Coordinates of N, CA and C in Angstrom, one line a residue:
M80 N -67.4 -118.4 17.9 CA -66.6 -116.9 17.8 C -65.8 -116.6 19.3
K81 N -65.3 -115.8 19.2 CA -64.4 -115.5 20.3 C -65.1 -113.8 20.8
P82 N -65.3 -113.6 22.4 CA -65.8 -112.5 22.7 C -65.3 -111.2 21.6
Y83 N -64.2 -111.0 21.3 CA -63.4 -109.4 21.5 C -63.3 -109.6 20.0
G84 N -62.6 -108.2 19.3 CA -61.9 -107.9 18.1 C -60.6 -109.0 17.3
A85 N -60.0 -109.3 16.8 CA -58.9 -109.7 16.7 C -58.0 -109.2 17.5
N86 N -58.1 -107.7 17.9 CA -57.0 -107.4 18.9 C -57.5 -107.0 20.1
G87 N -58.7 -107.7 20.8 CA -59.1 -107.4 21.7 C -59.9 -106.1 22.0
S88 N -60.3 -104.6 21.1 CA -60.6 -104.1 20.9 C -61.9 -103.9 21.4
I89 N -63.4 -104.5 21.7 CA -64.6 -104.5 21.7 C -64.6 -104.4 23.6
L90 N -65.2 -103.2 24.0 CA -65.6 -103.0 25.5 C -67.0 -102.8 25.6
R91 N -67.3 -103.0 26.6 CA -68.5 -103.1 27.5 C -69.2 -102.4 28.7
H92 N -70.4 -102.1 28.7 CA -70.4 -101.4 30.2 C -72.1 -101.5 30.4
T93 N -72.5 -101.3 31.8 CA -74.0 -101.6 31.4 C -74.2 -99.6 32.5
L94 N -75.1 -99.5 32.5 CA -75.4 -98.3 33.3 C -77.2 -98.2 32.9
P95 N -77.8 -97.5 34.0 CA -79.1 -97.0 33.8 C -78.9 -95.7 32.9
A96 N -79.9 -96.1 31.8 CA -79.7 -94.4 30.9 C -80.3 -93.6 31.2
D97 N -81.1 -93.3 32.4 CA -81.3 -92.3 32.9 C -81.1 -92.1 34.1
A98 N -81.4 -90.7 34.6 CA -81.0 -90.3 35.8 C -82.0 -90.8 37.2
K99 N -82.9 -91.4 37.1 CA -83.6 -92.2 37.8 C -83.6 -93.6 38.0
R100 N -82.1 -93.5 37.3 CA -81.9 -95.5 37.8 C -82.7 -96.2 37.0
R101 N -83.6 -96.0 35.4 CA -84.1 -97.1 35.1 C -83.7 -97.5 33.9
H102 N -84.0 -97.8 32.8 CA -83.7 -98.3 31.6 C -82.1 -99.0 31.7
L103 N -82.2 -99.8 32.3 CA -80.3 -100.4 32.7 C -80.1 -101.2 31.2
T104 N -79.0 -100.5 30.4 CA -78.5 -100.5 29.0 C -77.3 -101.4 28.7
L105 N -77.1 -102.0 27.8 CA -75.5 -102.3 27.7 C -75.2 -101.6 26.1
F106 N -73.7 -101.2 26.9 CA -73.0 -100.6 25.9 C -72.1 -101.0 25.4
F107 N -71.5 -100.5 24.0 CA -70.8 -101.4 23.7 C -69.5 -100.0 22.4
N108 N -68.3 -100.6 22.6 CA -67.4 -99.2 22.2 C -66.6 -100.5 20.9
R109 N -65.9 -100.1 19.6 CA -64.8 -100.5 19.2 C -64.0 -99.5 18.9
N110 N -63.6 -98.4 19.5 CA -63.1 -97.4 19.1 C -62.1 -97.4 20.6
H111 N -62.0 -98.6 21.0 CA -60.6 -97.9 22.5 C -61.2 -96.9 23.5
G112 N -62.7 -96.8 23.2 CA -63.3 -96.0 24.7 C -63.4 -94.1 24.5
H113 N -63.6 -94.8 22.6 CA -63.6 -92.8 22.9 C -64.8 -92.3 22.8
S114 N -66.2 -93.9 21.9 CA -67.1 -93.3 22.2 C -68.2 -94.7 22.0
W115 N -69.5 -94.1 23.0 CA -70.2 -95.6 22.9 C -71.4 -95.6 22.1
Q116 N -71.7 -97.5 22.0 CA -73.0 -97.5 21.0 C -74.1 -97.8 22.5
K117 N -75.2 -97.5 22.3 CA -76.5 -98.3 22.6 C -76.6 -99.5 22.4
A118 N -76.3 -100.2 23.0 CA -76.6 -101.9 22.5 C -77.9 -102.4 22.5
I119 N -78.4 -102.8 23.7 CA -79.6 -103.3 23.9 C -79.9 -102.7 25.2
E120 N -81.5 -103.0 25.8 CA -81.8 -102.4 26.9 C -82.1 -104.3 27.7
I121 N -81.6 -103.5 28.8 CA -81.5 -105.1 29.7 C -82.9 -105.0 30.5
C122 N -83.1 -104.1 31.0 CA -83.8 -103.7 32.0 C -85.3 -102.4 32.0
R123 N -86.3 -102.6 31.5 CA -86.8 -100.9 30.9 C -87.4 -99.9 32.9
G124 N -87.0 -101.3 33.7 CA -87.7 -99.9 35.1 C -86.3 -99.7 35.5
E125 N -86.5 -100.1 37.0 CA -85.8 -98.9 37.8 C -85.0 -100.7 38.1
A126 N -82.9 -100.2 37.9 CA -81.9 -100.9 38.3 C -80.7 -100.0 39.3
A127 N -80.1 -100.8 39.6 CA -79.3 -100.6 40.2 C -77.9 -100.9 39.8
Y128 N -77.1 -101.8 40.5 CA -75.7 -102.6 40.4 C -75.9 -103.9 39.3
S129 N -74.6 -104.0 38.4 CA -75.1 -104.8 37.6 C -73.4 -105.4 37.2
A130 N -73.4 -106.0 36.6 CA -71.8 -107.0 36.4 C -71.4 -107.8 34.9
L131 N -70.9 -107.8 34.4 CA -70.7 -108.3 33.4 C -69.7 -108.8 33.4
T132 N -70.0 -110.4 32.4 CA -69.2 -111.6 32.4 C -68.6 -111.9 30.7
I133 N -68.0 -112.7 30.5 CA -68.4 -114.0 29.0 C -68.1 -114.4 29.5
L134 N -69.2 -115.7 28.7 CA -69.7 -116.6 29.3 C -68.9 -118.1 28.3
P135 N -68.6 -119.0 28.6 CA -67.6 -119.7 28.0 C -68.7 -119.9 26.4
N136 N -69.5 -119.8 26.0 CA -69.8 -119.7 24.7 C -69.6 -118.3 24.1
G137 N -69.3 -117.2 24.8 CA -68.7 -116.4 23.9 C -69.4 -115.3 24.2
N138 N -70.7 -115.3 24.5 CA -71.8 -114.3 24.8 C -71.8 -113.6 25.7
I139 N -72.1 -112.8 26.5 CA -72.3 -111.6 27.6 C -73.4 -111.8 28.1
G140 N -72.7 -112.5 29.4 CA -73.8 -112.1 31.1 C -74.1 -111.3 31.7
V141 N -75.3 -111.1 32.0 CA -75.5 -109.9 32.7 C -76.1 -110.1 34.0
L142 N -75.1 -109.7 35.1 CA -76.3 -110.5 36.4 C -76.6 -109.1 37.3
S143 N -78.0 -108.2 37.3 CA -78.7 -107.2 37.5 C -79.5 -107.4 38.7
E144 N -79.4 -106.2 39.6 CA -80.7 -105.9 40.3 C -81.5 -104.9 39.8
E145 N -83.0 -105.1 40.0 CA -84.2 -104.9 39.1 C -85.2 -104.7 40.0
D146 N -85.7 -103.7 39.5 CA -87.2 -103.7 40.2 C -87.7 -103.0 41.5
D147 N -87.2 -102.1 42.1 CA -87.3 -101.7 43.4 C -88.7 -101.8 44.0
Q148 N -89.3 -102.7 43.5 CA -90.4 -102.8 44.8 C -90.9 -104.4 45.0
P149 N -90.8 -104.4 46.4 CA -90.3 -103.8 47.8 C -88.4 -103.3 47.7
A150 N -88.3 -104.8 47.4 CA -86.5 -104.7 47.0 C -86.3 -105.0 45.4
Y151 N -85.0 -105.0 45.2 CA -84.7 -105.1 44.1 C -84.7 -106.9 44.4
D152 N -84.5 -107.3 43.1 CA -84.5 -108.6 42.5 C -83.2 -108.9 41.5
L153 N -82.6 -110.0 41.8 CA -81.2 -110.3 40.8 C -81.6 -110.8 39.5
W154 N -81.4 -110.7 38.7 CA -81.5 -111.2 37.3 C -80.5 -111.4 36.7
F155 N -80.5 -112.5 36.2 CA -79.3 -113.0 34.5 C -79.7 -112.6 33.4
T156 N -79.0 -111.8 32.7 CA -79.5 -111.9 31.3 C -78.2 -112.7 30.7
E157 N -78.5 -113.2 29.2 CA -77.5 -113.7 28.7 C -77.4 -113.0 27.4
V158 N -77.1 -112.4 26.7 CA -76.6 -111.2 25.4 C -76.0 -112.0 24.4
S159 N -76.5 -112.7 23.3 CA -75.4 -112.9 22.0 C -74.6 -111.9 21.6
I160 N -73.9 -112.4 21.9 CA -72.1 -111.6 20.9 C -72.6 -111.6 19.8
R161 N -73.5 -112.6 18.8 CA -73.3 -112.4 17.8 C -74.6 -111.2 17.1
Y162 N -75.4 -111.1 18.1 CA -76.7 -110.5 17.6 C -76.0 -109.2 18.0
L163 N -75.0 -108.7 19.2 CA -74.4 -107.2 19.6 C -73.4 -107.1 18.4
L164 N -73.0 -107.8 18.0 CA -71.6 -107.5 16.5 C -72.5 -107.6 15.6
G165 N -74.2 -107.9 15.3 CA -74.6 -107.4 14.0 C -74.3 -108.9 13.4
S166 N -73.5 -109.9 13.5 CA -73.4 -111.0 12.7 C -74.0 -112.0 12.7
D167 N -75.1 -112.3 13.2 CA -76.4 -113.0 12.9 C -77.0 -112.6 11.2
G168 N -76.7 -112.0 10.3 CA -77.5 -111.9 9.5 C -78.2 -110.5 9.5
V169 N -78.9 -110.0 10.4 CA -79.4 -108.9 10.8 C -78.9 -107.5 10.9
E170 N -79.0 -106.5 10.0 CA -78.8 -105.1 10.0 C -79.1 -104.3 11.0
R171 N -78.4 -103.8 12.3 CA -78.8 -102.9 12.8 C -78.2 -101.6 12.4
E172 N -79.3 -100.8 12.9 CA -78.4 -99.1 13.6 C -78.7 -98.9 15.0
W173 N -77.3 -98.6 15.9 CA -77.4 -98.2 16.8 C -77.6 -97.1 17.1
Q174 N -77.8 -96.7 18.6 CA -78.3 -95.1 18.3 C -77.0 -94.8 19.3

């Protein structure tokens, strides 16, 4: 499975979902950046910087700094592109 739509139209990004830098969330978009859908929470606690990559299997890799006690830890999370796009047979309502 390719990580993008037929015309390369899937955008994604991560950022903390609240002002206190908690709830690092992966968002995605299929309409060229006009609106963003919440996809999946990567970290419930504190989070800082993060980076995304497309893995050889088409999934999304997220490298993130999480849990600032006593210092941030580095975490790597793999998110299934099939899960994100709902092509695994599970119906989802994104918020």
